[in-house]
Tab-separated table of C-alpha atoms and ligand atoms in Angstrom:
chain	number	residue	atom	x	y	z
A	968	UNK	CA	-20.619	-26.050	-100.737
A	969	UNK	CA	-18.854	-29.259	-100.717
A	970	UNK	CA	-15.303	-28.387	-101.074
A	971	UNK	CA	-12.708	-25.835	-100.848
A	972	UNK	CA	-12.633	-26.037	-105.154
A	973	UNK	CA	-16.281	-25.412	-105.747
A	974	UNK	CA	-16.192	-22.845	-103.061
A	975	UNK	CA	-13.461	-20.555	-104.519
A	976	UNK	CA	-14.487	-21.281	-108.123
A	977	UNK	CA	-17.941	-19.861	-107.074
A	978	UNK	CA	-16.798	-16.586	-106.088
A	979	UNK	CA	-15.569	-16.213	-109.627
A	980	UNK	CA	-18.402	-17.603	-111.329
A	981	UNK	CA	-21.427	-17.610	-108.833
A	982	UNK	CA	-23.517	-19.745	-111.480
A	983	UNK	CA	-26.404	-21.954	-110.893
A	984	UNK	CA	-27.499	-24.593	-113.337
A	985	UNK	CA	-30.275	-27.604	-113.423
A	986	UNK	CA	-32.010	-29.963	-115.584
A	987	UNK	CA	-35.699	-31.093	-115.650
A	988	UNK	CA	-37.421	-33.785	-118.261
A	989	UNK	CA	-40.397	-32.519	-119.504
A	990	UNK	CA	-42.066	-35.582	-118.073
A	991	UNK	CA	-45.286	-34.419	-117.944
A	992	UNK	CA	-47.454	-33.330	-114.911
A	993	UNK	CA	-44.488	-31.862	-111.850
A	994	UNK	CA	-45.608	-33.712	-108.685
A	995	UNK	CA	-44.573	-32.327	-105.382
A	996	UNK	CA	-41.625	-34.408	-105.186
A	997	UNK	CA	-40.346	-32.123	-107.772
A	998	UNK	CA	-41.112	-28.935	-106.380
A	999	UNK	CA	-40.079	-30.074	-102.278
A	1000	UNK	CA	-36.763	-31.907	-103.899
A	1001	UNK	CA	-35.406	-29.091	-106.225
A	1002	UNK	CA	-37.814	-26.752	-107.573
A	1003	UNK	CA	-38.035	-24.695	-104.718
A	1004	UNK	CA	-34.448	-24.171	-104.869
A	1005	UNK	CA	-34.336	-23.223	-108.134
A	1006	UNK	CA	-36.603	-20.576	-107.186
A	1007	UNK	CA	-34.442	-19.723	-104.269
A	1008	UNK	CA	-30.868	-19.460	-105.906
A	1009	UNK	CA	-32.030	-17.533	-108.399
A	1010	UNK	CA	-31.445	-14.156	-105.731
A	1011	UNK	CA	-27.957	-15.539	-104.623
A	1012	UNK	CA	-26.509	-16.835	-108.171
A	1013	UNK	CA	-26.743	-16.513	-111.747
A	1014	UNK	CA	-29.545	-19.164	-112.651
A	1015	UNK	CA	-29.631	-21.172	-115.803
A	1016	UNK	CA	-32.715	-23.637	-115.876
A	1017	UNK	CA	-32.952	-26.333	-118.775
A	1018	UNK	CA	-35.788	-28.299	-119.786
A	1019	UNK	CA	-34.224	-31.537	-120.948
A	1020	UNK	CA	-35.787	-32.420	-123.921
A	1021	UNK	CA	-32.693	-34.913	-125.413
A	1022	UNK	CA	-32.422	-36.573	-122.173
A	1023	UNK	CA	-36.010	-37.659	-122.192
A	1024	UNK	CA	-35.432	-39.014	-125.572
A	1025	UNK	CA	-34.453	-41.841	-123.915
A	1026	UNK	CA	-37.682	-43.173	-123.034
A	1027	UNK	CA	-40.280	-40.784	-124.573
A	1028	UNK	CA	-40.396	-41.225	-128.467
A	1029	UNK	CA	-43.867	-39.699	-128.919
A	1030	UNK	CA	-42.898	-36.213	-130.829
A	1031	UNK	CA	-46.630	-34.169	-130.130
A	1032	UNK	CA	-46.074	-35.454	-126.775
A	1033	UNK	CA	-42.630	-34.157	-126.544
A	1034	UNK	CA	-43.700	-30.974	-128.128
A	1035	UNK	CA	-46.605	-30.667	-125.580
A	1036	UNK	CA	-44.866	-31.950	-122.578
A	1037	UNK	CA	-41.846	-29.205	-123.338
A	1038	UNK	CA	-44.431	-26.614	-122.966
A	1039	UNK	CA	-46.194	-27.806	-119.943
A	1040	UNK	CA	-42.986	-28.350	-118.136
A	1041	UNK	CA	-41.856	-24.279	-118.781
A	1042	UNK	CA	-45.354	-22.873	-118.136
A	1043	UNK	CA	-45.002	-25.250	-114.708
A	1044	UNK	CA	-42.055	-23.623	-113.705
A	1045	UNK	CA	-42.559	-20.434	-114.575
A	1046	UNK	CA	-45.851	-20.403	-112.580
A	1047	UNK	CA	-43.889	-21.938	-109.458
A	1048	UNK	CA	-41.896	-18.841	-109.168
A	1049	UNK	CA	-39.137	-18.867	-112.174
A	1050	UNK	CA	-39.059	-15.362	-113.255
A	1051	UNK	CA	-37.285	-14.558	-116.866
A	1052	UNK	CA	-36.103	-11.385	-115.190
A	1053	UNK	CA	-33.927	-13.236	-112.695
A	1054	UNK	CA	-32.706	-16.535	-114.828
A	1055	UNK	CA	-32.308	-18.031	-117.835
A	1056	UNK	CA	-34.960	-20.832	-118.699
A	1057	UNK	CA	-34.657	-22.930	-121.881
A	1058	UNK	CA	-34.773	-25.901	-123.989
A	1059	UNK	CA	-31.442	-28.241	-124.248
A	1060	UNK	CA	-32.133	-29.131	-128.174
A	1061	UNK	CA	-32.088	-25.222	-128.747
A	1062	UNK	CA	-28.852	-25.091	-127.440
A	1063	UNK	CA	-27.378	-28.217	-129.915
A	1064	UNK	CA	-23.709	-27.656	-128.791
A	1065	UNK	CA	-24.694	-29.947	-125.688
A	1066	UNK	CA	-24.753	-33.085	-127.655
A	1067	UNK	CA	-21.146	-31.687	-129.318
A	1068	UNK	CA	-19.725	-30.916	-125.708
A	1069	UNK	CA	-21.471	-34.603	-124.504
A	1070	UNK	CA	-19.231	-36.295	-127.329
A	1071	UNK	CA	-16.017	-34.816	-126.382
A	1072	UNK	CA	-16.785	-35.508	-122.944
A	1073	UNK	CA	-17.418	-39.170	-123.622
A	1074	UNK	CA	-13.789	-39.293	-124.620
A	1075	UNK	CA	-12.789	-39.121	-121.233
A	1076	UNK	CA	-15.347	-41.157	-119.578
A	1077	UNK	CA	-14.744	-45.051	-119.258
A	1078	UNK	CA	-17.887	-47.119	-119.895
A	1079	UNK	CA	-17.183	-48.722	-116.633
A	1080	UNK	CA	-18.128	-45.635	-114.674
A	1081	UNK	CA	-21.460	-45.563	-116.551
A	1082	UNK	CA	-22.067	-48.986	-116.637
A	1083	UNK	CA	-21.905	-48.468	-112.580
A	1084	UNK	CA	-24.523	-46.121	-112.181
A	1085	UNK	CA	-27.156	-47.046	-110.237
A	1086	UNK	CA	-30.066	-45.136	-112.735
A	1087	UNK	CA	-28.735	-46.832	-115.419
A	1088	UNK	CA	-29.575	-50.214	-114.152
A	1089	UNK	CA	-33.009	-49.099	-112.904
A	1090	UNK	CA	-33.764	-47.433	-116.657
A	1091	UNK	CA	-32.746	-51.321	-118.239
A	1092	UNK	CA	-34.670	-52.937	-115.348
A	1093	UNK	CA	-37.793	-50.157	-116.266
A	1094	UNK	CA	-37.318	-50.444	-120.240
A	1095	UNK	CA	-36.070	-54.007	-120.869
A	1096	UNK	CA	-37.296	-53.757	-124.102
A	1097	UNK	CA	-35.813	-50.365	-124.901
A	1098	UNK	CA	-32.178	-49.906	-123.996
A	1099	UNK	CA	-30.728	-47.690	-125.849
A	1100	UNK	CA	-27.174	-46.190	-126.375
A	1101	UNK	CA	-28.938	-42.752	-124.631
A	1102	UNK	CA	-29.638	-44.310	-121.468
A	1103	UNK	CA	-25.862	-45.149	-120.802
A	1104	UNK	CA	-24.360	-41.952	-121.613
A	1105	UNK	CA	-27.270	-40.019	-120.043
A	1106	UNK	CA	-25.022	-38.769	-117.222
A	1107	UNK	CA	-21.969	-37.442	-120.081
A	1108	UNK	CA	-24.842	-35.554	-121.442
A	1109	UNK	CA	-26.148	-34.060	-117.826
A	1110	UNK	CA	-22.467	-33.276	-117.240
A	1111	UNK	CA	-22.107	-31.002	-120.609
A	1112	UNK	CA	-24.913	-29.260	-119.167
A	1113	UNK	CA	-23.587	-28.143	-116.566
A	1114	UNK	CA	-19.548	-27.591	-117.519
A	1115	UNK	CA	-21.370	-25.308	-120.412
A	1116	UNK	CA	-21.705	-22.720	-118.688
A	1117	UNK	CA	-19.346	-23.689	-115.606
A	1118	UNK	CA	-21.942	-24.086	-113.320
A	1119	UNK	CA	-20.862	-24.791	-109.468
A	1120	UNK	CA	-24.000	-25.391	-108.080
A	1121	UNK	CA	-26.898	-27.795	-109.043
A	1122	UNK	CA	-29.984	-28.149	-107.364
A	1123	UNK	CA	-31.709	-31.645	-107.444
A	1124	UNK	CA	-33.479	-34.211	-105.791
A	1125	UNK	CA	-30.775	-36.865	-104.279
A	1126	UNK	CA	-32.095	-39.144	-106.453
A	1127	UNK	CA	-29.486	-37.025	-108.885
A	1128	UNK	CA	-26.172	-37.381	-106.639
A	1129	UNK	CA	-24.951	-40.462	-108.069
A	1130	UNK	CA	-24.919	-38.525	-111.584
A	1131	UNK	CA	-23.295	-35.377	-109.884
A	1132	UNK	CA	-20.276	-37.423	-108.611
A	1133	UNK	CA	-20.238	-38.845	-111.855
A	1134	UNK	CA	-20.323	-35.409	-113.686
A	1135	UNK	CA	-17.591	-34.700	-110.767
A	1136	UNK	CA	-15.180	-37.600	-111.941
A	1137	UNK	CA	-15.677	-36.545	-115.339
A	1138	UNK	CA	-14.414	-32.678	-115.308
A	1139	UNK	CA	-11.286	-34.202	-113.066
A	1140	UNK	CA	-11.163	-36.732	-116.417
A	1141	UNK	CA	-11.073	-33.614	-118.566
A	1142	UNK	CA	-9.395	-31.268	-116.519
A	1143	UNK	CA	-6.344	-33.831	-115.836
A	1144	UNK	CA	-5.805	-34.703	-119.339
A	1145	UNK	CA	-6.246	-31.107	-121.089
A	1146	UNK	CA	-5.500	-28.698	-118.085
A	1147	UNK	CA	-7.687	-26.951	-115.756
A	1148	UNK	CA	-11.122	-25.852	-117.568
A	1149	UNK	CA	-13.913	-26.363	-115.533
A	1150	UNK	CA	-14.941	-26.091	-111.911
A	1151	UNK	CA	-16.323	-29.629	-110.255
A	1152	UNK	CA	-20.012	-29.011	-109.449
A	1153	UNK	CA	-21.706	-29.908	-106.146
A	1154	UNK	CA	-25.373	-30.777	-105.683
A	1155	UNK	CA	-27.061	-28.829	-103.511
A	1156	UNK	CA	-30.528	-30.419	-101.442
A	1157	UNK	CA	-33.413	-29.172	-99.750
A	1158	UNK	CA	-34.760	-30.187	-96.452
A	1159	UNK	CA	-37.162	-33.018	-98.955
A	1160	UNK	CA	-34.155	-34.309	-100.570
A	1161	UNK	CA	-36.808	-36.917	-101.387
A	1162	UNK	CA	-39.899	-37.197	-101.250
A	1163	UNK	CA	-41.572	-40.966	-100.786
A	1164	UNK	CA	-44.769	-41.192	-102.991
A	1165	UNK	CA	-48.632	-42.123	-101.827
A	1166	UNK	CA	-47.364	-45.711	-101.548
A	1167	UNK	CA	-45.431	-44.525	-98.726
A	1168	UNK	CA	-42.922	-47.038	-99.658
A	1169	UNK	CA	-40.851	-45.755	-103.238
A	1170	UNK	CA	-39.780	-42.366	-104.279
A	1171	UNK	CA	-42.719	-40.169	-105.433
A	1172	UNK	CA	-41.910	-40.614	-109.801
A	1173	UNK	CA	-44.123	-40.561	-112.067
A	1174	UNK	CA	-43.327	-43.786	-114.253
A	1175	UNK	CA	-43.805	-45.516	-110.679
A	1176	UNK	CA	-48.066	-43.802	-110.828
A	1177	UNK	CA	-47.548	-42.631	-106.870
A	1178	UNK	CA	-47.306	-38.697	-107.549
A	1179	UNK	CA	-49.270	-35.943	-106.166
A	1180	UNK	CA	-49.846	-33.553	-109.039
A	1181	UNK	CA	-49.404	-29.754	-108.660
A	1182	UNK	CA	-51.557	-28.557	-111.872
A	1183	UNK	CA	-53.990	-31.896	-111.927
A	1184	UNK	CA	-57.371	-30.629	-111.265
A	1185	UNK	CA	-58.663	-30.290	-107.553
A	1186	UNK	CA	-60.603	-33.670	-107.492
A	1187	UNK	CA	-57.818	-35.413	-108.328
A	1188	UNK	CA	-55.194	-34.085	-106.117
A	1189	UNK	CA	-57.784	-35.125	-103.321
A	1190	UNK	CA	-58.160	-38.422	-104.421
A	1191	UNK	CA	-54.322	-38.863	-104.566
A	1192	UNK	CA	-54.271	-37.894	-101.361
A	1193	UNK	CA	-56.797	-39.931	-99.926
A	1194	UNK	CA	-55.134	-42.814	-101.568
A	1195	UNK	CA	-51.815	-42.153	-99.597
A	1196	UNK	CA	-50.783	-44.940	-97.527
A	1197	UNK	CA	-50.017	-44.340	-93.875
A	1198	UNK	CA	-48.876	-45.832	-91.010
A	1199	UNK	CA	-49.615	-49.296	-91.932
A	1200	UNK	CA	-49.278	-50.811	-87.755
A	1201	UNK	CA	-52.180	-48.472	-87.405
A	1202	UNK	CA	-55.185	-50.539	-87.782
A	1203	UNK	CA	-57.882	-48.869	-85.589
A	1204	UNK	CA	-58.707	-45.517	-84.999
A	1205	UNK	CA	-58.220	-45.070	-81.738
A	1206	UNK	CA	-54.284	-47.092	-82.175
A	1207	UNK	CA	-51.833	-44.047	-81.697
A	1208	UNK	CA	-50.357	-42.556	-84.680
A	1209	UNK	CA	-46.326	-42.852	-85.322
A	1210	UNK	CA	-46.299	-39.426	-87.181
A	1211	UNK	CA	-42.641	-39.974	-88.017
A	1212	UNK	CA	-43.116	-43.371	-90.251
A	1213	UNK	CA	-46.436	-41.564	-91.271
A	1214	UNK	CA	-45.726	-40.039	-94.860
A	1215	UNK	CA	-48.795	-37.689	-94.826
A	1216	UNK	CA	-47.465	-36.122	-91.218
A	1217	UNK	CA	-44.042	-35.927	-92.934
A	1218	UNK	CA	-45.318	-33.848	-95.434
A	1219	UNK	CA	-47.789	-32.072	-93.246
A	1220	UNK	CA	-44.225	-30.444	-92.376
A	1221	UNK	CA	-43.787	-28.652	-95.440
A	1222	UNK	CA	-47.121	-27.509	-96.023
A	1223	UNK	CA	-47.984	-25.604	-92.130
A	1224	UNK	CA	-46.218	-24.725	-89.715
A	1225	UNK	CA	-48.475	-26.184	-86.453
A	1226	UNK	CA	-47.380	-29.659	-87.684
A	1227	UNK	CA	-45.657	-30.479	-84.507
A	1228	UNK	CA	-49.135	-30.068	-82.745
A	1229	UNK	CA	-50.932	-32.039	-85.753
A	1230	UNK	CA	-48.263	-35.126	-84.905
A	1231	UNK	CA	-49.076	-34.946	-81.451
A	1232	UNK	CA	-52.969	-35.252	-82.041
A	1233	UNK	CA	-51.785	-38.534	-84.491
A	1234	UNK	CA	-49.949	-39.995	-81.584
A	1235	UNK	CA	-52.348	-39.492	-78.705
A	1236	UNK	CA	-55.251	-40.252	-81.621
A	1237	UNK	CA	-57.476	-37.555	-81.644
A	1238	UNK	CA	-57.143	-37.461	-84.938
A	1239	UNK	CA	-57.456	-40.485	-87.730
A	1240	UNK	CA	-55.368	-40.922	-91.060
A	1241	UNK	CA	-58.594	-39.555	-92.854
A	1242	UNK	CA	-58.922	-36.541	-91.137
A	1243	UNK	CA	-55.157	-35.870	-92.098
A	1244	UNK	CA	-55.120	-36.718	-95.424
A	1245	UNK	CA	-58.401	-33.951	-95.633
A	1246	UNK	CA	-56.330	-31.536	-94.394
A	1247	UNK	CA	-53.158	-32.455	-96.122
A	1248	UNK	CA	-55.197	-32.381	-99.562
A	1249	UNK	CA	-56.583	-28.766	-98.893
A	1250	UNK	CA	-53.264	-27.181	-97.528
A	1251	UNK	CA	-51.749	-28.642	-101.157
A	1252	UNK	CA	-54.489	-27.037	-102.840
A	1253	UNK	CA	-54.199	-24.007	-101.397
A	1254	UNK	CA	-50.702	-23.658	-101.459
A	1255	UNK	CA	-50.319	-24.119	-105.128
A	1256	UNK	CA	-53.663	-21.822	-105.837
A	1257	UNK	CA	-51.641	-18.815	-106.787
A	1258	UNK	CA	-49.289	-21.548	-109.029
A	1259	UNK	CA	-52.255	-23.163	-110.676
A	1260	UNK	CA	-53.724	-20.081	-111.382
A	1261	UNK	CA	-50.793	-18.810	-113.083
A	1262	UNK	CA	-49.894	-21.636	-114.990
A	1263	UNK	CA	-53.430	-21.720	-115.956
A	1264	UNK	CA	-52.854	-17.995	-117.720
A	1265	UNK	CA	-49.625	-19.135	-119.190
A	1266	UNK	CA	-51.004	-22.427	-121.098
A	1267	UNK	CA	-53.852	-19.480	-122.423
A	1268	UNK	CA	-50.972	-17.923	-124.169
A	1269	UNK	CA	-48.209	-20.598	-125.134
A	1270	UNK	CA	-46.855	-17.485	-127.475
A	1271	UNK	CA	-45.485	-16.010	-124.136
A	1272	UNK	CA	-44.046	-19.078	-122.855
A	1273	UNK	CA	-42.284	-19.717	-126.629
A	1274	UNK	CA	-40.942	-16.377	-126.264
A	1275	UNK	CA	-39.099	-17.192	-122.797
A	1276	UNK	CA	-37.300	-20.029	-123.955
A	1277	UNK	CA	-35.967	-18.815	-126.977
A	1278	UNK	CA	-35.230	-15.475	-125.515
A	1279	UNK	CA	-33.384	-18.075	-122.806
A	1280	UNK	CA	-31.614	-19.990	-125.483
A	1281	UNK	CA	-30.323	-16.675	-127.215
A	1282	UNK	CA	-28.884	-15.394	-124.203
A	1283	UNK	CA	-27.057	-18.571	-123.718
A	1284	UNK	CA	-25.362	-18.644	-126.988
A	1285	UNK	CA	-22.482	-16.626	-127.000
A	1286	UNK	CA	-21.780	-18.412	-123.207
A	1287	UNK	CA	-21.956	-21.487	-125.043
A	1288	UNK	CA	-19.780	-20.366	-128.141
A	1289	UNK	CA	-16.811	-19.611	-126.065
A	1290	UNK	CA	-17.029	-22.629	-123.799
A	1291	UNK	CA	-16.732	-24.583	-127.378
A	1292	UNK	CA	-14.044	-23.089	-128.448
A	1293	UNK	CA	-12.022	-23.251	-125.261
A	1294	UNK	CA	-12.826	-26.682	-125.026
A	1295	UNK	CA	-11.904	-27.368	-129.053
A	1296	UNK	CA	-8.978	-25.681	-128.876
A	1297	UNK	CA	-7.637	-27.693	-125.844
A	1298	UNK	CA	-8.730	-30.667	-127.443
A	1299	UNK	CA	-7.022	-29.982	-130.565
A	1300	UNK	CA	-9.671	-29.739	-133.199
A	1301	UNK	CA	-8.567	-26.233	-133.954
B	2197	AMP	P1	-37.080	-35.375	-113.163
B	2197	AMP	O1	-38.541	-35.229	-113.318
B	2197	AMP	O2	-36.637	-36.795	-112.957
B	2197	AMP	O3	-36.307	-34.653	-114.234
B	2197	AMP	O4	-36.696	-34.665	-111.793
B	2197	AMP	C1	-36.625	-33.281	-111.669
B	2197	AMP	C2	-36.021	-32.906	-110.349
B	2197	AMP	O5	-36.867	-33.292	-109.276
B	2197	AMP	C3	-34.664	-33.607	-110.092
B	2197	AMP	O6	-33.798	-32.694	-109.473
B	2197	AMP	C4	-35.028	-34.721	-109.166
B	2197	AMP	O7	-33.947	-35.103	-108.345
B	2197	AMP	C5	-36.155	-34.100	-108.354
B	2197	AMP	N1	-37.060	-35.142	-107.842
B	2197	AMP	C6	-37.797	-35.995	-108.591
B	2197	AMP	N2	-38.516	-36.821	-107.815
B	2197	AMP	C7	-38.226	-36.481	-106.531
B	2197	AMP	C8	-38.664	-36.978	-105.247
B	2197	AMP	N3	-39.545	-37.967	-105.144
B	2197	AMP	N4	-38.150	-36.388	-104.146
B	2197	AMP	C9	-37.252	-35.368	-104.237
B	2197	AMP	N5	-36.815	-34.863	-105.412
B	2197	AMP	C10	-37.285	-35.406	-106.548
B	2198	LIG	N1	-30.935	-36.160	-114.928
B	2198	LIG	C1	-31.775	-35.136	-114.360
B	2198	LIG	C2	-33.100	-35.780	-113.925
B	2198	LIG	O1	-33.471	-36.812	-114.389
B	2198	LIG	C3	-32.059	-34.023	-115.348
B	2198	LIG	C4	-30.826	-33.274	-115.750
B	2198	LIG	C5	-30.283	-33.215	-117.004
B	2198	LIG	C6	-30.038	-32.418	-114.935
B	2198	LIG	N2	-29.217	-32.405	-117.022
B	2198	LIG	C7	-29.018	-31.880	-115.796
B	2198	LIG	C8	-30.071	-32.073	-113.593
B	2198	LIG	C9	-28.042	-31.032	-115.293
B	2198	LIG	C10	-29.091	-31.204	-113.101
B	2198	LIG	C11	-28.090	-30.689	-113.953
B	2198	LIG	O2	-33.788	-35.208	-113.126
């Protein structure tokens, strides 16, 4: 917990909340950098999970793919360990009082702040041709999200903290000008608070084509793999391995527990990058079998997986009502 507000506010309202675009295929970098807590908090808190269908607006404008990808994304998660029993999954455009509670939040938000974010200067660097008003007030909208339904704690990859200190400034904006409402959120990170893609080099992400997919088929999880690059001073294979610049031994770590004796066969070379990247491939496989299975079942019935998420949106509603009208009648508009 990052400070003494969050903490206290959590005892009161132990609520989890986070976002995910439905970007297509989850890679690995999701599920090490915030899926797995999802799956985790949803014991210790009350867990709200949102697929973020008006954030990727900003850059997806294909509506079957949109439809599609909003699918994919809640049989993915469901079939990673998201149980409707134990949180609340569902789609932000069900829910339309976000984009309301994203305007009134603007009002307190300087464009400087936004201006300053760091994602917002990668998405006009990524989309030159394509900036929109969406992409700037992207992190308003994440903070509605979460202030909804007073959320303390959000799980994400750290490639998220700049917009949770942003969605921080903003409820002190709010809460200074119209009186204590909502509690400041913290992030909260796993031990892959990110995860570097097969290029070794960049963030796994894929607009940047370096992910390893969870649901892809088997063939081509192995040949993502085998494309990983790894230590790139090892030329021969008999150099010794430097398993801690390596990015398949790094993940080894998350997917086996002998990796300490796997690094020490890369350092004293008895075993080559191949022979790592074989075994890194078939621990992923197996790991996710029991996930690709199920998410295999849940695309065979997309019915089931409709039903979730607007069972999820229901439930949210009257959370969502009152939030409005505390928030509208603070603000005046009532
Ligand atoms: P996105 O697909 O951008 O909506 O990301 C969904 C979640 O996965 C967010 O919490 C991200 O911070 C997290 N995430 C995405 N890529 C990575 C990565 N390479 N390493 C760790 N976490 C990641
Ligand atoms: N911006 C997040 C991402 O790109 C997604 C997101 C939207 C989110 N709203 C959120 C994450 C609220 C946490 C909480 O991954």
């Amino acid at each position: 917990m990052a400070n003494q507000t969050t903490a206290s506010m959590a005892a009161t309202t132990p609520r989890t909340f986070s976002g995910i675009q439905p970007s297509g295929a989850p890679h690995i970098g999701n599920d090490l950098g915030a899926i797995r807590n999802y799956v985790r908090l949803q014991d210790e808190f009350e867990a709200i999970y949102c697929i973020v269908d008006y954030h990727a607006l900003t850059s997806t404008h294909d509506p079957e793919r949109m439809r599609r990808q909003t699918r994919e994304m809640a049989a993915a998660l469901l079939a990673l360990g998201l149980d409707p029993d134990r949180c609340t999954l569902f789609v932000q455009s069900h829910r339309p009082e976000h984009t309301e509670l994203a305007w009134l939040l603007m009002t307190v938000t300087p464009v400087s702040w936004l201006e300053r974010t760091p994602t917002y200067k990668e998405k006009v660097a990524n989309q030159p041709d394509d900036v929109n008003h969406g992409l700037l007030t992207y992190p308003v909208l994440q903070a509605a999200d979460i202030v909804m339904y007073k959320a303390t704690t959000v799980p994400v990859g750290k490639d998220q903290a700049a917009h949770l200190e942003l969605s921080r400034e903003i409820v002190r904006a709010f809460n200074r000008r119209y009186g204590e409402t909502f509690p400041e959120p913290a992030a909260v990170f796993t031990e892959a608070p990110v995860v570097l893609g097969t290029d070794g080099a960049r963030k796994m992400s894929k607009s940047l084509g370096n992910t390893i997919e969870i649901f892809a088929p088997e063939d081509e999880i192995r040949r993502q793999v085998m494309s990983m690059v790894t230590d790139t001073q090892r030329i021969k294979r008999t150099d010794p391995g430097r398993p801690e610049v390596c990015n398949v031994c790094q993940l080894q770590r998350f997917f086996g527990e002998d990796y300490i004796q796997l690094w020490e066969g890369e350092r004293t070379a008895q075993t080559g990058c191949v022979d790592m990247k074989r075994l890194l491939a078939d621990r992923i496989i197996r790991h996710y079998a029991g996930a690709r299975e199920r998410y295999a079942d849940l695309m065979a019935h997309p019915e089931q997986v409709d039903g979730i998420l607007e069972a999820g949106a229901d439930l949210l509603r009257p959370m969502a009502a009152a939030t409005m009208a505390e928030v509208r009648g603070k603000m005046g508009l009532r």
